[in-house]
């Protein structure tokens, strides 16, 4: 599996993109790679110079929650923080749209996972521009003010935000879980047919499903306008969940392995020179 097979380096068409890849023994392969990721995370934590931000986007039922659970299962709990961004709170709406994401960024040495991300602000709000009115932005007085110039500025702000954090030591991964409309239908039906899954279903899912084509158009534009060398998008075929989880984990591991400067810090020369003395002191207690 090659990372570049999934990285967006030029304009893509989601209609032409693959939504299903089946990896042989995907669950077994995932277990191997997530253990390696867990060890790498320990080293990253000790090194303390890089943070890793993992952004996950996808249509409803794309498998975001279960993917996070399975991919990060072997991480030390102190080394990874997951944030699920929902409808902005009144406090969050008192700030610019990036504020709540900025304060949730991972510290150096840690992984931060955004389950839905700052991209909701150029996805959901483009499908429903009336939501922007709740942000109370100067100069935006009616929905008619939420025009092409507004979205151009918002894309510029997102690109600047990601460039800034990348230049300051955050390694950014952006994953779009590319789900087919047919598979979404199957997953929604499973939620309705299995009593234990009923709680996952919302009537709003069906309303948003009717806007599938609009979402696909805006996802495609967002990906094409913001996939940069320092913050690339990866389109991960999501119809087969085990394979999607493995692909995402493998992309992260292979990419992070190229950072050869991530190493455990060496002991101070004075401490190193006196290791035997310290061992003897403890043994003599």
Short mmCIF file of C-alpha atoms in Angstrom, two decimals:
data_model
loop_
_atom_site.label_atom_id
_atom_site.label_comp_id
_atom_site.label_asym_id
_atom_site.label_seq_id
_atom_site.Cartn_x
_atom_site.Cartn_y
_atom_site.Cartn_z
CA UNK A 1 0.00 0.00 0.00
CA UNK A 2 1.44 3.34 -1.09
CA UNK A 3 0.61 6.55 0.76
CA UNK A 4 0.60 8.52 -2.49
CA UNK A 5 -2.27 6.41 -3.81
CA UNK A 6 -4.57 8.26 -1.40
CA UNK A 7 -2.91 11.68 -1.06
CA UNK A 8 -4.54 14.54 -2.93
CA UNK A 9 -1.78 16.27 -4.89
CA UNK A 10 -3.87 17.60 -7.77
CA UNK A 11 -7.53 18.34 -8.43
CA UNK A 12 -9.79 15.33 -7.86
CA UNK A 13 -13.34 14.40 -8.80
CA UNK A 14 -15.22 12.59 -6.04
CA UNK A 15 -17.60 11.08 -8.60
CA UNK A 16 -14.61 9.30 -10.12
CA UNK A 17 -13.00 8.38 -6.79
CA UNK A 18 -13.02 4.84 -5.44
CA UNK A 19 -15.22 4.26 -2.40
CA UNK A 20 -14.34 0.63 -1.75
CA UNK A 21 -11.00 -1.11 -1.40
CA UNK A 22 -10.75 -4.50 0.31
CA UNK A 23 -7.40 -5.17 1.96
CA UNK A 24 -6.53 -8.81 2.62
CA UNK A 25 -6.52 -9.56 6.37
CA UNK A 26 -7.22 -5.88 7.08
CA UNK A 27 -7.99 -6.42 10.77
CA UNK A 28 -4.80 -8.43 11.30
CA UNK A 29 -2.73 -5.85 9.42
CA UNK A 30 -4.30 -3.03 11.42
CA UNK A 31 -3.25 -4.68 14.69
CA UNK A 32 0.35 -4.74 13.49
CA UNK A 33 0.49 -1.16 12.34
CA UNK A 34 -1.36 0.34 15.30
CA UNK A 35 1.15 -1.28 17.68
CA UNK A 36 3.92 0.41 15.70
CA UNK A 37 2.00 3.68 15.88
CA UNK A 38 1.65 3.29 19.64
CA UNK A 39 5.41 2.87 20.03
CA UNK A 40 6.05 5.80 17.74
CA UNK A 41 3.69 7.91 19.81
CA UNK A 42 5.70 7.11 22.95
CA UNK A 43 8.82 8.35 21.20
CA UNK A 44 7.02 11.46 19.94
CA UNK A 45 5.89 12.19 23.51
CA UNK A 46 9.42 11.86 24.88
CA UNK A 47 10.86 13.92 22.01
CA UNK A 48 8.38 16.70 22.70
CA UNK A 49 8.96 18.81 19.58
CA UNK A 50 6.10 17.79 17.28
CA UNK A 51 2.37 17.56 17.71
CA UNK A 52 0.17 15.51 15.39
CA UNK A 53 -3.27 16.71 14.33
CA UNK A 54 -5.55 14.12 12.73
CA UNK A 55 -8.63 15.60 11.04
CA UNK A 56 -11.43 13.22 10.05
CA UNK A 57 -14.33 14.23 7.82
CA UNK A 58 -17.02 12.21 6.11
CA UNK A 59 -20.71 11.96 5.44
CA UNK A 60 -23.02 10.59 8.14
CA UNK A 61 -22.35 6.85 8.81
CA UNK A 62 -18.88 7.05 7.20
CA UNK A 63 -17.47 5.24 10.26
CA UNK A 64 -15.59 8.04 12.01
CA UNK A 65 -16.28 6.95 15.59
CA UNK A 66 -15.43 3.28 15.14
CA UNK A 67 -12.35 4.18 13.11
CA UNK A 68 -11.02 6.34 15.93
CA UNK A 69 -11.73 3.56 18.44
CA UNK A 70 -9.90 0.91 16.42
CA UNK A 71 -6.94 2.90 15.06
CA UNK A 72 -5.91 4.47 18.37
CA UNK A 73 -6.59 1.43 20.55
CA UNK A 74 -2.89 0.80 21.34
CA UNK A 75 -2.03 4.40 22.19
CA UNK A 76 -1.11 5.48 25.68
CA UNK A 77 -4.14 7.41 26.92
CA UNK A 78 -1.95 10.34 27.95
CA UNK A 79 -0.75 10.75 24.39
CA UNK A 80 -3.98 11.20 22.42
CA UNK A 81 -6.98 13.50 22.87
CA UNK A 82 -10.14 13.20 20.77
CA UNK A 83 -12.44 16.16 20.17
CA UNK A 84 -15.88 15.72 18.61
CA UNK A 85 -17.09 19.06 17.30
CA UNK A 86 -20.84 19.48 17.23
CA UNK A 87 -23.10 22.52 16.79
CA UNK A 88 -21.23 25.58 18.15
CA UNK A 89 -22.18 26.63 21.67
CA UNK A 90 -23.20 30.22 22.50
CA UNK A 91 -19.69 30.82 23.88
CA UNK A 92 -18.04 29.45 20.74
CA UNK A 93 -20.24 31.68 18.59
CA UNK A 94 -18.87 34.68 20.48
CA UNK A 95 -15.49 33.95 18.85
CA UNK A 96 -14.29 33.49 15.29
CA UNK A 97 -15.04 30.11 13.72
CA UNK A 98 -11.50 28.79 14.23
CA UNK A 99 -11.29 29.63 17.95
CA UNK A 100 -12.77 26.42 19.32
CA UNK A 101 -10.45 24.39 17.09
CA UNK A 102 -7.37 26.40 17.99
CA UNK A 103 -7.81 25.91 21.73
CA UNK A 104 -8.25 22.15 21.14
CA UNK A 105 -4.98 21.73 19.23
CA UNK A 106 -2.63 19.04 20.60
CA UNK A 107 0.38 20.04 22.65
CA UNK A 108 3.84 19.05 21.43
CA UNK A 109 4.33 15.34 22.00
CA UNK A 110 0.65 14.50 21.63
CA UNK A 111 -1.85 13.39 19.03
CA UNK A 112 -5.05 15.38 18.68
CA UNK A 113 -7.95 13.84 16.77
CA UNK A 114 -10.70 16.07 15.42
CA UNK A 115 -13.88 14.08 14.77
CA UNK A 116 -15.44 16.58 12.38
CA UNK A 117 -13.27 19.62 12.06
CA UNK A 118 -12.93 23.27 11.15
CA UNK A 119 -14.00 22.16 7.66
CA UNK A 120 -17.58 21.98 8.85
CA UNK A 121 -17.42 25.75 8.39
CA UNK A 122 -17.07 25.36 4.62
CA UNK A 123 -19.29 22.29 4.32
CA UNK A 124 -22.43 22.35 6.48
CA UNK A 125 -22.54 26.13 6.39
CA UNK A 126 -22.32 26.12 2.59
CA UNK A 127 -25.22 23.71 2.34
CA UNK A 128 -27.05 25.76 5.00
CA UNK A 129 -25.67 29.33 4.68
CA UNK A 130 -28.31 30.56 7.11
CA UNK A 131 -26.20 28.99 9.88
CA UNK A 132 -23.55 31.66 9.28
CA UNK A 133 -25.96 34.31 10.56
CA UNK A 134 -25.55 32.84 14.05
CA UNK A 135 -21.90 33.85 14.00
CA UNK A 136 -22.87 37.56 14.04
CA UNK A 137 -19.98 38.59 11.77
CA UNK A 138 -19.58 42.31 10.96
CA UNK A 139 -20.72 43.04 7.42
CA UNK A 140 -22.74 39.83 7.13
CA UNK A 141 -26.25 41.11 7.59
CA UNK A 142 -28.27 38.75 5.38
CA UNK A 143 -27.77 35.36 3.77
CA UNK A 144 -27.09 37.22 0.51
CA UNK A 145 -23.85 38.50 2.07
CA UNK A 146 -22.64 34.89 2.37
CA UNK A 147 -21.38 34.97 -1.20
CA UNK A 148 -18.41 33.66 -3.19
CA UNK A 149 -16.14 36.36 -1.77
CA UNK A 150 -17.08 35.25 1.74
CA UNK A 151 -16.16 31.63 1.02
CA UNK A 152 -12.91 32.65 -0.70
CA UNK A 153 -11.92 34.50 2.45
CA UNK A 154 -12.87 31.57 4.66
CA UNK A 155 -10.77 29.15 2.60
CA UNK A 156 -7.87 31.58 2.84
CA UNK A 157 -8.26 31.74 6.62
CA UNK A 158 -8.26 27.95 6.90
CA UNK A 159 -5.15 27.65 4.74
CA UNK A 160 -3.38 30.32 6.80
CA UNK A 161 -4.39 28.61 10.06
CA UNK A 162 -2.98 25.26 8.93
CA UNK A 163 0.19 26.83 7.53
CA UNK A 164 0.79 28.61 10.83
CA UNK A 165 0.44 25.53 13.01
CA UNK A 166 2.50 23.42 10.59
CA UNK A 167 5.33 25.95 10.70
CA UNK A 168 5.25 25.69 14.48
CA UNK A 169 5.65 21.93 14.73
CA UNK A 170 2.22 20.38 14.11
CA UNK A 171 2.14 17.49 11.64
CA UNK A 172 -1.27 17.58 9.95
CA UNK A 173 -3.26 14.69 8.48
CA UNK A 174 -6.65 15.32 6.89
CA UNK A 175 -8.74 12.25 6.05
CA UNK A 176 -11.91 12.26 3.99
CA UNK A 177 -13.77 8.97 4.46
CA UNK A 178 -15.16 8.50 0.96
CA UNK A 179 -18.46 6.67 1.39
CA UNK A 180 -20.83 5.73 -1.43
CA UNK A 181 -24.47 6.77 -1.28
CA UNK A 182 -25.59 3.13 -1.52
CA UNK A 183 -23.44 2.12 1.44
CA UNK A 184 -24.78 5.02 3.49
CA UNK A 185 -28.30 3.74 2.77
CA UNK A 186 -27.30 0.25 3.97
CA UNK A 187 -25.80 1.61 7.17
CA UNK A 188 -28.83 3.77 7.94
CA UNK A 189 -31.07 0.75 7.44
CA UNK A 190 -28.90 -1.29 9.83
CA UNK A 191 -29.38 1.40 12.45
CA UNK A 192 -33.12 1.09 12.03
CA UNK A 193 -33.25 -2.70 11.82
CA UNK A 194 -31.02 -3.43 14.82
CA UNK A 195 -32.62 -2.35 18.07
CA UNK A 196 -29.27 -1.85 19.78
CA UNK A 197 -28.27 0.55 16.98
CA UNK A 198 -31.50 2.60 17.00
CA UNK A 199 -29.99 5.26 19.24
CA UNK A 200 -27.56 6.19 16.45
CA UNK A 201 -30.35 7.11 14.07
CA UNK A 202 -31.67 10.62 13.65
CA UNK A 203 -34.44 11.75 11.34
CA UNK A 204 -32.10 14.59 10.43
CA UNK A 205 -29.83 12.03 8.75
CA UNK A 206 -32.49 11.48 6.09
CA UNK A 207 -32.93 15.21 5.52
CA UNK A 208 -29.20 15.65 5.02
CA UNK A 209 -29.04 12.58 2.77
CA UNK A 210 -31.37 14.35 0.33
CA UNK A 211 -28.62 16.98 0.00
CA UNK A 212 -25.98 14.38 -0.89
CA UNK A 213 -24.99 15.96 -4.20
CA UNK A 214 -24.52 19.39 -2.63
CA UNK A 215 -22.31 17.94 0.10
CA UNK A 216 -20.22 16.07 -2.46
CA UNK A 217 -19.74 19.26 -4.49
CA UNK A 218 -18.59 21.22 -1.45
CA UNK A 219 -16.38 18.42 -0.12
CA UNK A 220 -14.68 18.22 -3.49
CA UNK A 221 -14.06 21.96 -3.59
CA UNK A 222 -12.82 22.05 0.02
CA UNK A 223 -10.39 19.20 -0.60
CA UNK A 224 -9.08 20.68 -3.85
CA UNK A 225 -8.63 24.17 -2.38
CA UNK A 226 -6.92 23.14 0.85
CA UNK A 227 -4.76 20.08 0.15
CA UNK A 228 -1.27 21.48 0.62
CA UNK A 229 2.16 19.82 1.07
CA UNK A 230 2.17 20.84 4.76
CA UNK A 231 -1.49 19.82 5.27
CA UNK A 232 -2.47 17.20 2.70
CA UNK A 233 -5.86 15.58 2.28
CA UNK A 234 -6.14 11.82 1.93
CA UNK A 235 -9.29 10.32 0.40
CA UNK A 236 -9.85 6.95 2.08
CA UNK A 237 -12.34 4.51 0.51
CA UNK A 238 -14.82 3.97 3.36
CA UNK A 239 -17.31 1.35 2.17
CA UNK A 240 -15.27 -1.42 3.80
CA UNK A 241 -14.63 -0.37 7.40
CA UNK A 242 -11.72 -2.71 8.29
CA UNK A 243 -9.82 -1.68 5.17
CA UNK A 244 -10.46 2.03 5.76
CA UNK A 245 -9.08 1.75 9.29
CA UNK A 246 -5.94 -0.03 8.11
CA UNK A 247 -5.36 2.45 5.27
CA UNK A 248 -5.61 5.42 7.59
CA UNK A 249 -3.27 3.88 10.19
CA UNK A 250 -0.75 2.88 7.52
CA UNK A 251 -0.73 6.38 6.02
CA UNK A 252 0.00 7.89 9.42
CA UNK A 253 2.71 5.39 10.30
CA UNK A 254 4.48 5.56 6.94
CA UNK A 255 4.41 9.35 6.94
CA UNK A 256 5.57 9.78 10.52
CA UNK A 257 8.38 7.28 9.93
CA UNK A 258 9.92 9.77 7.50
CA UNK A 259 10.53 12.16 10.41
CA UNK A 260 13.90 10.69 11.29
CA UNK A 261 14.59 13.42 13.83
CA UNK A 262 11.86 12.08 16.14
CA UNK A 263 13.95 10.21 18.69
CA UNK A 264 13.97 9.66 22.41
CA UNK A 265 16.11 12.34 24.08
CA UNK A 266 19.55 11.25 25.24
CA UNK A 267 20.48 11.43 28.87
CA UNK A 268 22.52 14.32 30.11
CA UNK A 269 26.25 13.41 29.95
CA UNK A 270 26.61 13.78 33.72
CA UNK A 271 23.67 11.46 34.39
CA UNK A 272 24.89 8.97 31.81
CA UNK A 273 28.35 8.90 33.37
CA UNK A 274 26.91 8.13 36.80
CA UNK A 275 24.34 5.46 35.92
CA UNK A 276 26.28 2.70 37.67
CA UNK A 277 26.58 4.85 40.80
CA UNK A 278 22.82 5.50 40.83
CA UNK A 279 22.10 1.79 40.39
CA UNK A 280 24.44 0.96 43.26
CA UNK A 281 22.83 3.60 45.47
CA UNK A 282 19.38 2.12 44.89
CA UNK A 283 20.61 -1.44 45.38
CA UNK A 284 22.14 -0.52 48.74
CA UNK A 285 18.94 0.91 50.17
#
